[in-house]
Amino acid sequence: MASPEEPKLQYFLQWLQVNGAQLRGCNIKYCDSTKGFGIFSADNVSDGILLVVPLNLAITPTRVLQDPLFGPECRAMCDEEAVDDRFLVILFLTVERLRRNSSWKPYFDLLPTTFTSSLWFSDEELLELKGTPLYQATELQKKNLQSLFHEKVKNLAEKLLTADGYPESEVTFDDFLWANSVFWTRAQNIPLPQSYVSPEAEEKQDDAISSSSREDEPSTNYILKPEKSGADSEVDGVVSTKQLGETTWVEGLVPGIDFCNHDLKALATWEVDVTGLETGIPFSMYLLSARQNSFQRETEISISYGNKGNEELLYLYGFVTRDNPDDYLMINYPVEAIQDVTFSEQKAQLLEAQKAEWRCLLPRSLLNHGFFPPHTPQGENNEKHLRSQVCSHSWSGQRKSPSYVNTLVFPEDFLTALRTIAMKENELYQLVGAEGERQPSDTEVRAAIWEACGDSGAMQLLVDLLNMKLMDLEEGSGTEDSDTELLEKSHFAEVPEDCIRIEKNGSELLSRNRWCGIVYRRGQKQLTRLFLKEAEQALHLALSEGN
């Protein structure tokens, strides 16, 4: 049965073909309401090149600055250093989607109209994240985006639409939020020759999008002219991007390639072909199979978005992975709290001298090297960890290096801060000595502080911070076990209302956003519990060894 999205898809595929893209060993198909569209294997190709898209289809800052409608306003803002490259692309997406004769209309019509990242959560769905860093980050980003929209986007976007012949158009915050989400879920960091990114100013106006044909003729109206590269000369042999000029990384959207969904076990990667020697199409991006053997037909072709924890996946892309091996926990000591600490001024100076960190990220993988490893780490990685954790404790030999030094999973930069904050008055006075001929290095200051106070004060402070974090996470949502029980007896689905729970065959039906929020929240509780266990063991050993 044909999908209701099929006419839009065929329109988009026609647009790709007209503009020089080639689907050589794949098809673009609708997956489901969760994933949207994806790329699937089709005919086998001997060179492994599945899809080629000319980069003149890419939406980049260069494209925006060269556009006759956007260029003058955006160049003026760039000259004033009032905006960055990302703003240019997001502004372009906001306005271009509202232009009825946009050359990118077939592409925009195929993109999602709503998203599942935390910025799109309802107020009730957002409550599932309460107590997590993502809850605070989402609330703050919403406010920042609303301010940016009202201060810089709305009036400018409506001015551009009026200049384009649409004076009645009203640009809403939802239009801007859509564009922001499209950028963050689909943009790629593209390596390009400097000459392609910044051609001579007099060439820029020639690169406008052709929009003079009738709306009902996509084969002409939606043909995009290439950006002038300044590097169009014929090339003999293999030429790297460096030979064509210095490489610049540019964030942009590449229609077609961006329909690849994520999997840690990626089946493909993307590459840029500057010369055309790989694909026959100069200045193109292509999808390359990562497998030696051929695909089974209709296999979804995935790429990896990188080793990202659920916090980042949910914030940027709107999905999570259960038991994510790349999850991490963020711990921080509130900077403002230093004012309430005894001898705060002296300690602040010591913190600055040591270049100490006020917060740290604790990846799940650190637990492999701790007191309670979930499994035995591989020898090579373990040795690397041991070397990275050893710090110069034996400064004057007055305090023995602790037995647990190679089993601590917490970053030394953060422990340095906690040691300093937790110092007692008598320990602080031990650092006062005769002035030397030079200022001690940050390493020497760290060693002196450790010899003065050891680890027990820092570990107690760390245990307190982790206990407070666990209390914040559990407030209102219960323990890790309660989240586990909820997930075990439920599944998610696309439901008409954000937070509805329906009994179905003994299980609860959750909205997708709520389910993702609970998976992420449970992971944070689990990591907090495991790292708290590590901190408590370190505190016990520090006290027993007199550290």
Coordinates of C-alpha atoms in Angstrom, one line a residue:
M1 CA 0.0 0.0 0.0
A2 CA 1.4 3.4 -1.0
S3 CA 2.3 5.8 1.7
P4 CA 0.5 9.2 1.7
E5 CA 4.0 10.7 1.6
E6 CA 4.7 9.0 -1.8
P7 CA 3.7 11.9 -4.1
K8 CA 6.0 14.3 -2.1
L9 CA 8.8 11.7 -2.3
Q10 CA 8.5 11.3 -6.0
Y11 CA 8.6 15.1 -6.4
F12 CA 11.7 15.2 -4.3
L13 CA 13.4 12.4 -6.3
Q14 CA 12.6 14.2 -9.5
W15 CA 14.1 17.4 -8.0
L16 CA 17.3 15.6 -7.0
Q17 CA 17.7 14.0 -10.5
V18 CA 17.1 17.3 -12.3
N19 CA 19.8 19.0 -10.2
G20 CA 22.4 16.3 -10.9
A21 CA 22.1 13.9 -8.0
Q22 CA 22.4 10.2 -8.7
L23 CA 20.9 7.4 -6.7
R24 CA 23.3 4.6 -7.9
G25 CA 22.7 1.8 -5.3
C26 CA 19.9 3.0 -3.1
N27 CA 16.4 4.3 -2.8
I28 CA 14.9 6.8 -0.4
K29 CA 11.8 5.4 1.3
Y30 CA 9.4 6.2 4.1
C31 CA 10.2 4.2 7.3
D32 CA 7.6 5.1 9.9
S33 CA 6.3 8.0 11.9
T34 CA 9.2 7.6 14.3
K35 CA 12.1 7.8 11.9
G36 CA 10.5 9.5 8.9
F37 CA 12.4 8.8 5.7
G38 CA 15.5 6.7 5.3
I39 CA 17.9 5.4 2.7
F40 CA 17.7 1.7 1.6
S41 CA 19.9 -0.5 -0.5
A42 CA 18.8 -1.2 -4.1
D43 CA 21.1 -2.4 -6.9
N44 CA 24.6 -3.5 -6.1
V45 CA 27.4 -1.1 -7.1
S46 CA 30.9 -2.3 -7.7
D47 CA 32.6 0.8 -6.3
G48 CA 30.3 1.0 -3.2
I49 CA 29.1 4.5 -4.1
L50 CA 25.4 4.6 -3.3
L51 CA 24.4 8.2 -3.7
V52 CA 26.0 11.3 -5.1
V53 CA 24.7 14.8 -4.5
P54 CA 26.3 17.9 -6.1
L55 CA 27.2 20.5 -3.4
N56 CA 25.5 23.2 -5.3
L57 CA 22.4 21.7 -3.7
A58 CA 23.8 22.2 -0.2
I59 CA 22.4 25.0 2.0
T60 CA 25.5 26.6 3.4
P61 CA 26.4 30.1 4.7
T62 CA 28.1 30.8 1.4
R63 CA 24.8 30.0 -0.4
V64 CA 22.9 32.4 1.9
L65 CA 25.4 35.2 1.4
Q66 CA 25.3 34.8 -2.4
D67 CA 21.5 34.8 -2.6
P68 CA 20.2 38.0 -4.1
L69 CA 17.4 38.2 -1.5
F70 CA 19.3 37.3 1.6
G71 CA 22.8 38.4 0.7
P72 CA 22.7 42.2 1.2
E73 CA 21.0 42.0 4.6
C74 CA 23.1 39.1 5.8
R75 CA 26.4 40.5 4.7
A76 CA 25.7 43.7 6.6
M77 CA 25.0 41.7 9.7
C78 CA 28.1 39.7 9.3
D79 CA 30.2 42.9 8.8
E80 CA 28.8 44.1 12.2
E81 CA 29.7 40.7 13.7
A82 CA 26.1 40.5 14.9
V83 CA 25.4 36.9 13.7
D84 CA 27.3 33.7 13.1
D85 CA 27.2 31.1 10.2
R86 CA 24.6 29.0 11.9
F87 CA 22.3 31.9 12.2
L88 CA 22.5 32.6 8.5
V89 CA 21.4 29.0 7.6
I90 CA 18.6 29.0 10.2
L91 CA 17.3 32.3 9.0
F92 CA 17.4 31.1 5.4
L93 CA 15.4 28.0 6.3
T94 CA 12.9 30.0 8.2
V95 CA 12.2 32.4 5.3
E96 CA 12.7 30.0 2.4
R97 CA 10.1 27.6 3.6
L98 CA 7.5 30.4 3.5
R99 CA 8.4 31.4 -0.1
R100 CA 5.8 29.6 -2.3
N101 CA 8.2 29.5 -5.3
S102 CA 11.3 28.4 -3.3
S103 CA 13.7 26.3 -5.3
W104 CA 14.1 24.0 -2.3
K105 CA 10.3 23.5 -2.0
P106 CA 10.4 19.7 -3.0
Y107 CA 13.1 19.2 -0.3
F108 CA 11.2 21.2 2.4
D109 CA 8.0 19.4 1.7
L110 CA 9.7 16.1 2.6
L111 CA 11.1 17.3 5.9
P112 CA 9.3 16.7 9.2
T113 CA 6.9 19.4 10.3
T114 CA 7.5 18.6 14.0
F115 CA 10.3 17.1 16.0
T116 CA 10.9 15.0 19.0
S117 CA 13.8 16.7 20.5
S118 CA 13.3 18.1 24.0
L119 CA 12.7 21.6 22.7
W120 CA 9.4 20.3 21.3
F121 CA 8.3 18.6 24.5
S122 CA 5.0 19.7 26.0
D123 CA 5.1 21.1 29.5
E124 CA 3.9 17.8 30.9
E125 CA 6.4 15.8 28.9
L126 CA 9.2 18.1 30.0
L127 CA 8.4 17.3 33.6
E128 CA 9.8 13.8 32.9
L129 CA 13.2 15.4 32.7
K130 CA 13.0 17.4 35.9
G131 CA 16.2 17.2 38.0
T132 CA 18.3 16.4 34.9
P133 CA 20.8 18.7 33.2
L134 CA 18.7 18.4 30.1
Y135 CA 15.6 19.9 31.8
Q136 CA 17.6 23.0 32.7
A137 CA 19.3 23.2 29.2
T138 CA 16.0 22.9 27.4
E139 CA 14.3 25.6 29.5
L140 CA 17.3 27.9 29.0
Q141 CA 17.5 27.3 25.3
K142 CA 13.8 27.9 24.8
K143 CA 14.2 31.3 26.4
N144 CA 17.4 32.1 24.3
L145 CA 15.6 31.1 21.1
Q146 CA 12.6 33.2 21.9
S147 CA 14.8 36.2 22.6
L148 CA 16.8 35.7 19.4
F149 CA 13.6 35.4 17.4
H150 CA 12.0 38.6 18.7
E151 CA 15.2 40.6 18.6
K152 CA 16.8 39.6 15.3
V153 CA 14.7 37.1 13.3
K154 CA 11.0 38.1 13.1
N155 CA 11.3 41.6 11.7
L156 CA 14.1 40.7 9.3
A157 CA 12.3 37.6 8.0
E158 CA 9.1 39.5 7.4
K159 CA 11.1 42.3 5.7
L160 CA 12.7 39.7 3.3
L161 CA 9.4 38.1 2.5
T162 CA 7.9 41.6 1.8
A163 CA 10.8 42.3 -0.6
D164 CA 10.0 39.0 -2.3
G165 CA 6.4 39.9 -2.9
Y166 CA 4.7 38.4 0.2
P167 CA 3.9 41.5 2.4
E168 CA 1.1 39.7 4.2
S169 CA 3.3 36.9 5.5
E170 CA 3.7 36.6 9.3
V171 CA 6.7 34.7 10.7
T172 CA 6.0 32.9 13.9
F173 CA 8.3 31.5 16.6
D174 CA 7.2 28.0 15.4
D175 CA 8.6 28.8 12.0
F176 CA 11.9 29.7 13.6
L177 CA 11.9 26.7 15.9
W178 CA 11.3 24.4 12.9
A179 CA 14.2 25.9 11.1
N180 CA 16.5 25.6 14.2
S181 CA 15.5 21.9 14.6
V182 CA 16.1 21.2 10.9
F183 CA 19.6 22.6 11.1
W184 CA 20.6 20.8 14.3
T185 CA 19.2 17.4 13.3
R186 CA 20.4 17.5 9.7
A187 CA 23.5 19.7 9.3
Q188 CA 26.8 18.2 8.4
N189 CA 30.4 19.6 8.8
I190 CA 31.6 19.7 5.2
P191 CA 35.3 20.0 4.3
L192 CA 35.7 22.3 1.3
P193 CA 38.5 24.2 -0.4
Q194 CA 38.7 27.8 0.7
S195 CA 38.2 28.9 -2.9
Y196 CA 34.9 27.2 -3.0
V197 CA 33.6 28.7 0.2
S198 CA 34.8 32.3 -0.4
P199 CA 34.9 33.1 -4.1
E200 CA 35.7 36.5 -5.4
A201 CA 33.0 39.1 -4.4
E202 CA 32.2 40.0 -8.0
E203 CA 31.3 36.4 -8.8
K204 CA 28.8 36.0 -6.0
Q205 CA 25.8 37.7 -7.6
D206 CA 25.9 35.2 -10.5
D207 CA 25.2 32.3 -8.2
A208 CA 21.5 33.1 -7.5
I209 CA 18.9 30.4 -7.6
S210 CA 17.0 30.2 -10.9
S211 CA 13.3 31.0 -10.1
S212 CA 12.0 32.5 -13.3
S213 CA 10.1 29.4 -14.6
R214 CA 6.5 28.5 -13.9
E215 CA 5.6 26.8 -10.6
D216 CA 4.2 23.7 -12.3
E217 CA 7.5 22.9 -14.0
P218 CA 9.9 21.6 -11.3
S219 CA 12.3 20.4 -13.9
T220 CA 13.3 24.0 -14.6
N221 CA 12.0 26.1 -11.7
Y222 CA 13.9 24.0 -9.1
I223 CA 17.2 23.7 -10.9
L224 CA 19.9 25.3 -8.8
K225 CA 22.9 27.1 -10.3
P226 CA 26.3 26.0 -8.8
E227 CA 28.2 28.2 -6.4
K228 CA 31.2 29.7 -8.2
S229 CA 34.2 27.9 -6.7
G230 CA 37.2 29.7 -8.2
A231 CA 38.7 26.2 -8.7
D232 CA 37.0 25.0 -11.8
S233 CA 40.1 24.5 -13.9
E234 CA 40.7 21.0 -15.4
V235 CA 42.7 18.7 -13.1
D236 CA 45.0 15.9 -14.2
G237 CA 45.5 13.0 -11.8
V238 CA 44.5 12.8 -8.2
V239 CA 44.2 16.3 -6.6
S240 CA 43.6 16.7 -2.9
T241 CA 41.6 19.6 -1.4
K242 CA 44.8 21.0 -0.1
Q243 CA 46.1 21.3 -3.6
L244 CA 43.1 23.3 -4.5
G245 CA 43.5 25.6 -1.6
E246 CA 43.3 25.5 2.2
T247 CA 40.4 23.3 3.5
T248 CA 37.6 25.0 5.4
W249 CA 34.9 23.2 7.3
V250 CA 31.5 24.5 6.6
E251 CA 28.2 23.5 8.3
G252 CA 25.4 22.9 5.9
L253 CA 22.5 20.7 4.8
V254 CA 23.0 18.3 1.9
P255 CA 19.5 17.2 0.6
G256 CA 19.4 13.5 0.1
I257 CA 22.4 12.5 2.1
D258 CA 20.7 13.9 5.2
F259 CA 18.0 11.2 5.1
C260 CA 20.5 8.7 6.5
N261 CA 19.4 7.6 9.9
H262 CA 21.7 6.8 12.8
D263 CA 23.2 3.5 14.0
L264 CA 26.4 2.9 15.9
K265 CA 27.1 0.0 13.5
A266 CA 27.0 2.3 10.5
L267 CA 26.7 0.7 7.1
A268 CA 28.0 3.8 5.2
T269 CA 30.0 6.9 5.5
W270 CA 29.9 10.1 3.5
E271 CA 32.8 11.7 1.7
V272 CA 33.4 14.9 -0.4
D273 CA 34.7 14.5 -3.9
V274 CA 36.3 17.8 -4.9
T275 CA 37.8 16.8 -8.3
G276 CA 35.2 14.4 -9.5
L277 CA 37.7 11.6 -9.8
E278 CA 35.8 9.3 -7.4
T279 CA 32.2 10.0 -8.6
G280 CA 32.5 11.8 -11.9
I281 CA 30.8 14.8 -10.3
P282 CA 33.2 17.5 -9.1
F283 CA 32.3 19.3 -5.8
S284 CA 29.9 16.6 -4.7
M285 CA 29.2 14.6 -1.5
Y286 CA 28.7 10.9 -1.9
L287 CA 27.5 8.0 0.3
L288 CA 30.0 5.2 0.4
S289 CA 29.3 1.7 1.6
A290 CA 31.3 0.6 4.7
R291 CA 30.9 -3.1 3.8
Q292 CA 33.1 -5.2 1.6
N293 CA 30.2 -7.5 0.6
S294 CA 27.0 -6.5 -1.0
F295 CA 23.8 -5.5 0.9
Q296 CA 20.7 -7.6 1.0
R297 CA 18.1 -5.7 -0.9
E298 CA 16.0 -3.2 1.1
T299 CA 18.5 -3.0 3.9
E300 CA 18.4 0.4 5.6
I301 CA 21.7 2.3 5.0
S302 CA 22.7 4.0 8.2
I303 CA 25.5 6.3 9.2
S304 CA 26.8 7.0 12.7
Y305 CA 26.1 10.4 14.3
G306 CA 29.0 9.7 16.6
N307 CA 29.4 8.3 20.1
K308 CA 26.8 10.4 21.8
G309 CA 25.0 9.9 25.2
N310 CA 21.3 10.0 25.5
E311 CA 21.4 13.5 26.8
E312 CA 22.9 14.8 23.5
L313 CA 20.8 12.5 21.4
L314 CA 17.5 13.6 22.9
Y315 CA 18.5 17.3 23.0
L316 CA 19.6 17.4 19.3
Y317 CA 18.0 14.6 17.5
G318 CA 15.0 13.5 19.5
F319 CA 15.7 9.9 20.3
V320 CA 17.5 7.7 22.9
T321 CA 19.2 4.4 23.1
R322 CA 18.4 2.0 25.9
D323 CA 21.5 1.1 28.0
N324 CA 23.5 3.6 25.9
P325 CA 27.3 2.7 26.3
D326 CA 28.2 6.3 25.6
D327 CA 26.0 7.8 28.3
Y328 CA 27.7 10.3 30.7
L329 CA 27.0 12.1 33.9
M330 CA 27.8 15.8 34.5
I331 CA 28.8 16.8 38.1
N332 CA 29.5 20.4 39.0
Y333 CA 30.3 22.5 42.1
P334 CA 28.2 25.7 41.9
V335 CA 30.6 28.6 41.3
E336 CA 28.5 30.9 43.4
A337 CA 28.8 28.6 46.4
I338 CA 32.4 29.4 46.8
Q339 CA 31.4 32.7 48.4
D340 CA 30.0 30.8 51.4
V341 CA 33.2 28.7 51.9
T342 CA 35.6 29.8 54.6
F343 CA 38.7 31.6 53.2
S344 CA 36.9 31.9 49.9
E345 CA 39.2 34.6 48.5
Q346 CA 42.3 32.6 49.1
K347 CA 40.8 29.4 47.8
A348 CA 39.6 31.2 44.7
Q349 CA 43.1 32.3 44.0
L350 CA 44.4 28.8 44.5
L351 CA 41.8 27.4 42.1
E352 CA 42.9 29.9 39.5
A353 CA 46.5 29.1 40.0
Q354 CA 45.9 25.4 39.5
K355 CA 43.6 25.8 36.5
A356 CA 41.1 23.6 38.3
E357 CA 37.7 22.6 36.8
W358 CA 34.4 23.4 38.5
R359 CA 32.6 20.6 36.7
C360 CA 33.4 17.3 35.0
L361 CA 31.8 14.8 32.6
L362 CA 31.9 11.2 33.7
P363 CA 31.4 8.8 30.8
R364 CA 30.0 5.4 31.6
S365 CA 33.2 3.8 30.2
L366 CA 35.2 5.2 33.3
L367 CA 33.4 2.6 35.4
N368 CA 35.3 -0.1 33.6
H369 CA 38.5 1.0 35.5
G370 CA 37.0 1.7 38.9
F371 CA 36.6 -0.3 42.1
F372 CA 33.5 -2.1 40.8
P373 CA 34.0 -2.6 37.1
P374 CA 31.0 -4.1 35.3
H375 CA 33.4 -6.2 33.2
T376 CA 37.2 -6.6 33.0
P377 CA 38.6 -3.9 30.8
Q378 CA 40.9 -4.7 27.9
G379 CA 44.6 -4.5 28.9
E380 CA 45.6 -1.7 26.5
N381 CA 42.8 0.6 27.4
N382 CA 43.3 0.0 31.1
E383 CA 47.0 0.8 30.9
K384 CA 46.2 4.0 29.1
H385 CA 43.7 4.9 31.9
L386 CA 46.2 4.1 34.6
R387 CA 48.8 6.4 33.1
S388 CA 46.3 9.2 32.6
Q389 CA 45.1 9.1 36.2
V390 CA 48.5 9.0 38.0
C391 CA 49.4 12.5 39.2
S392 CA 52.5 13.8 40.9
H393 CA 51.5 13.1 44.6
S394 CA 55.0 12.7 46.0
W395 CA 56.1 16.3 46.1
S396 CA 58.1 16.3 49.3
G397 CA 57.6 12.7 50.4
Q398 CA 55.6 13.7 53.5
R399 CA 52.5 11.9 52.3
K400 CA 52.5 8.4 50.7
S401 CA 50.9 8.0 47.3
P402 CA 47.5 6.3 48.0
S403 CA 47.0 2.7 47.1
Y404 CA 43.8 3.6 45.1
V405 CA 45.4 6.2 42.9
N406 CA 45.1 4.0 39.8
T407 CA 41.5 3.0 40.5
L408 CA 40.0 6.5 40.9
V409 CA 37.6 7.2 38.0
F410 CA 37.2 10.9 38.7
P411 CA 39.2 13.4 36.6
E412 CA 42.1 15.0 38.5
D413 CA 41.2 18.5 37.4
F414 CA 37.9 18.2 39.2
L415 CA 39.4 16.6 42.3
T416 CA 41.9 19.4 42.4
A417 CA 39.0 21.9 42.7
L418 CA 37.3 19.8 45.4
R419 CA 40.5 19.4 47.4
T420 CA 41.0 23.2 47.4
I421 CA 37.4 24.0 48.3
A422 CA 37.4 21.4 51.2
M423 CA 40.7 22.6 52.7
K424 CA 40.6 23.3 56.5
E425 CA 42.2 26.4 58.1
N426 CA 45.3 24.6 59.4
E427 CA 45.8 22.9 56.0
L428 CA 45.6 26.2 54.2
Y429 CA 48.2 27.7 56.5
Q430 CA 50.6 24.9 55.6
L431 CA 50.9 26.4 52.1
V432 CA 52.1 29.7 53.5
G433 CA 55.9 29.9 53.2
A434 CA 58.7 32.0 52.2
E435 CA 58.4 33.7 48.8
G436 CA 60.6 32.0 46.2
E437 CA 62.3 33.5 43.2
R438 CA 59.5 32.4 40.9
Q439 CA 55.9 31.6 40.9
P440 CA 55.2 27.9 41.4
S441 CA 53.6 26.0 38.4
D442 CA 50.0 24.8 38.6
T443 CA 51.4 21.2 39.0
E444 CA 53.5 22.2 42.0
V445 CA 50.6 24.0 43.6
R446 CA 48.4 20.9 43.1
A447 CA 51.0 18.7 44.7
A448 CA 51.4 21.0 47.7
I449 CA 47.7 21.1 48.3
W450 CA 47.4 17.3 48.1
E451 CA 50.2 17.0 50.6
A452 CA 48.5 19.5 52.9
C453 CA 45.0 17.9 52.9
G454 CA 45.0 14.6 51.1
D455 CA 41.8 13.2 49.4
S456 CA 39.3 12.7 52.2
G457 CA 37.9 16.2 52.2
A458 CA 37.5 16.2 48.4
M459 CA 35.9 12.7 48.5
Q460 CA 33.4 13.7 51.2
L461 CA 32.5 16.7 49.1
L462 CA 32.1 14.6 46.0
V463 CA 29.9 12.1 47.9
D464 CA 27.7 15.0 49.1
L465 CA 27.4 16.4 45.5
L466 CA 26.4 13.0 44.1
N467 CA 23.9 12.4 46.9
M468 CA 22.3 15.8 46.2
K469 CA 22.2 15.0 42.5
L470 CA 20.5 11.7 43.2
M471 CA 17.9 13.4 45.4
D472 CA 17.2 16.0 42.6
L473 CA 16.7 13.2 40.1
E474 CA 14.4 11.1 42.3
E475 CA 12.3 14.0 43.4
G476 CA 8.9 13.7 41.8
S477 CA 9.7 10.6 39.7
G478 CA 10.9 8.0 42.2
T479 CA 13.9 5.7 42.2
E480 CA 15.8 4.1 39.3
D481 CA 13.9 0.9 40.1
S482 CA 10.5 2.6 39.7
D483 CA 11.7 3.9 36.2
T484 CA 12.8 0.4 35.3
E485 CA 9.4 -1.1 36.3
L486 CA 7.6 1.6 34.3
L487 CA 9.7 0.9 31.2
E488 CA 9.2 -2.9 31.6
K489 CA 5.5 -2.7 31.6
S490 CA 5.1 -0.1 28.9
H491 CA 5.9 0.7 25.3
F492 CA 5.7 3.9 23.3
A493 CA 3.6 4.8 20.4
E494 CA 2.4 7.8 18.5
V495 CA -0.6 8.8 20.5
P496 CA -3.0 11.7 19.9
E497 CA -2.3 13.4 23.2
D498 CA 1.1 14.2 24.7
C499 CA 0.9 12.4 28.0
I500 CA -1.9 9.8 27.6
R501 CA -1.5 6.4 29.2
I502 CA -3.8 3.6 27.9
E503 CA -4.0 0.2 29.4
K504 CA -3.5 -2.2 26.5
N505 CA -3.0 -6.0 27.1
G506 CA -1.7 -5.3 30.6
S507 CA 0.9 -2.7 29.4
E508 CA 0.9 1.1 29.4
L509 CA 1.0 3.0 26.2
L510 CA 3.2 6.1 26.5
S511 CA 3.8 8.9 24.1
R512 CA 7.2 8.6 22.4
N513 CA 8.5 11.8 24.1
R514 CA 7.6 10.5 27.6
W515 CA 9.2 7.1 26.9
C516 CA 12.4 8.8 25.7
G517 CA 12.4 11.1 28.7
I518 CA 12.1 8.2 31.1
V519 CA 14.9 6.2 29.4
Y520 CA 17.2 9.1 29.7
R521 CA 16.2 9.9 33.3
R522 CA 16.7 6.3 34.4
G523 CA 20.2 6.3 32.8
Q524 CA 21.1 9.4 34.8
K525 CA 19.9 7.8 38.0
Q526 CA 21.8 4.7 37.3
L527 CA 25.1 6.5 36.5
T528 CA 24.7 8.7 39.6
R529 CA 24.2 5.6 41.8
L530 CA 27.3 3.8 40.3
F531 CA 29.6 6.8 40.5
L532 CA 28.3 7.5 44.1
K533 CA 29.4 3.9 45.0
E534 CA 32.9 4.7 43.5
A535 CA 33.1 7.9 45.5
E536 CA 32.1 6.2 48.7
Q537 CA 34.7 3.5 48.3
A538 CA 37.4 6.1 47.6
L539 CA 36.4 8.1 50.7
H540 CA 36.6 4.9 52.8
L541 CA 40.1 4.1 51.5
A542 CA 41.3 7.7 51.9
L543 CA 40.2 7.8 55.5
S544 CA 41.6 4.4 56.3
E545 CA 45.0 5.4 54.8
G546 CA 45.1 8.8 56.4
N547 CA 44.6 10.7 53.2

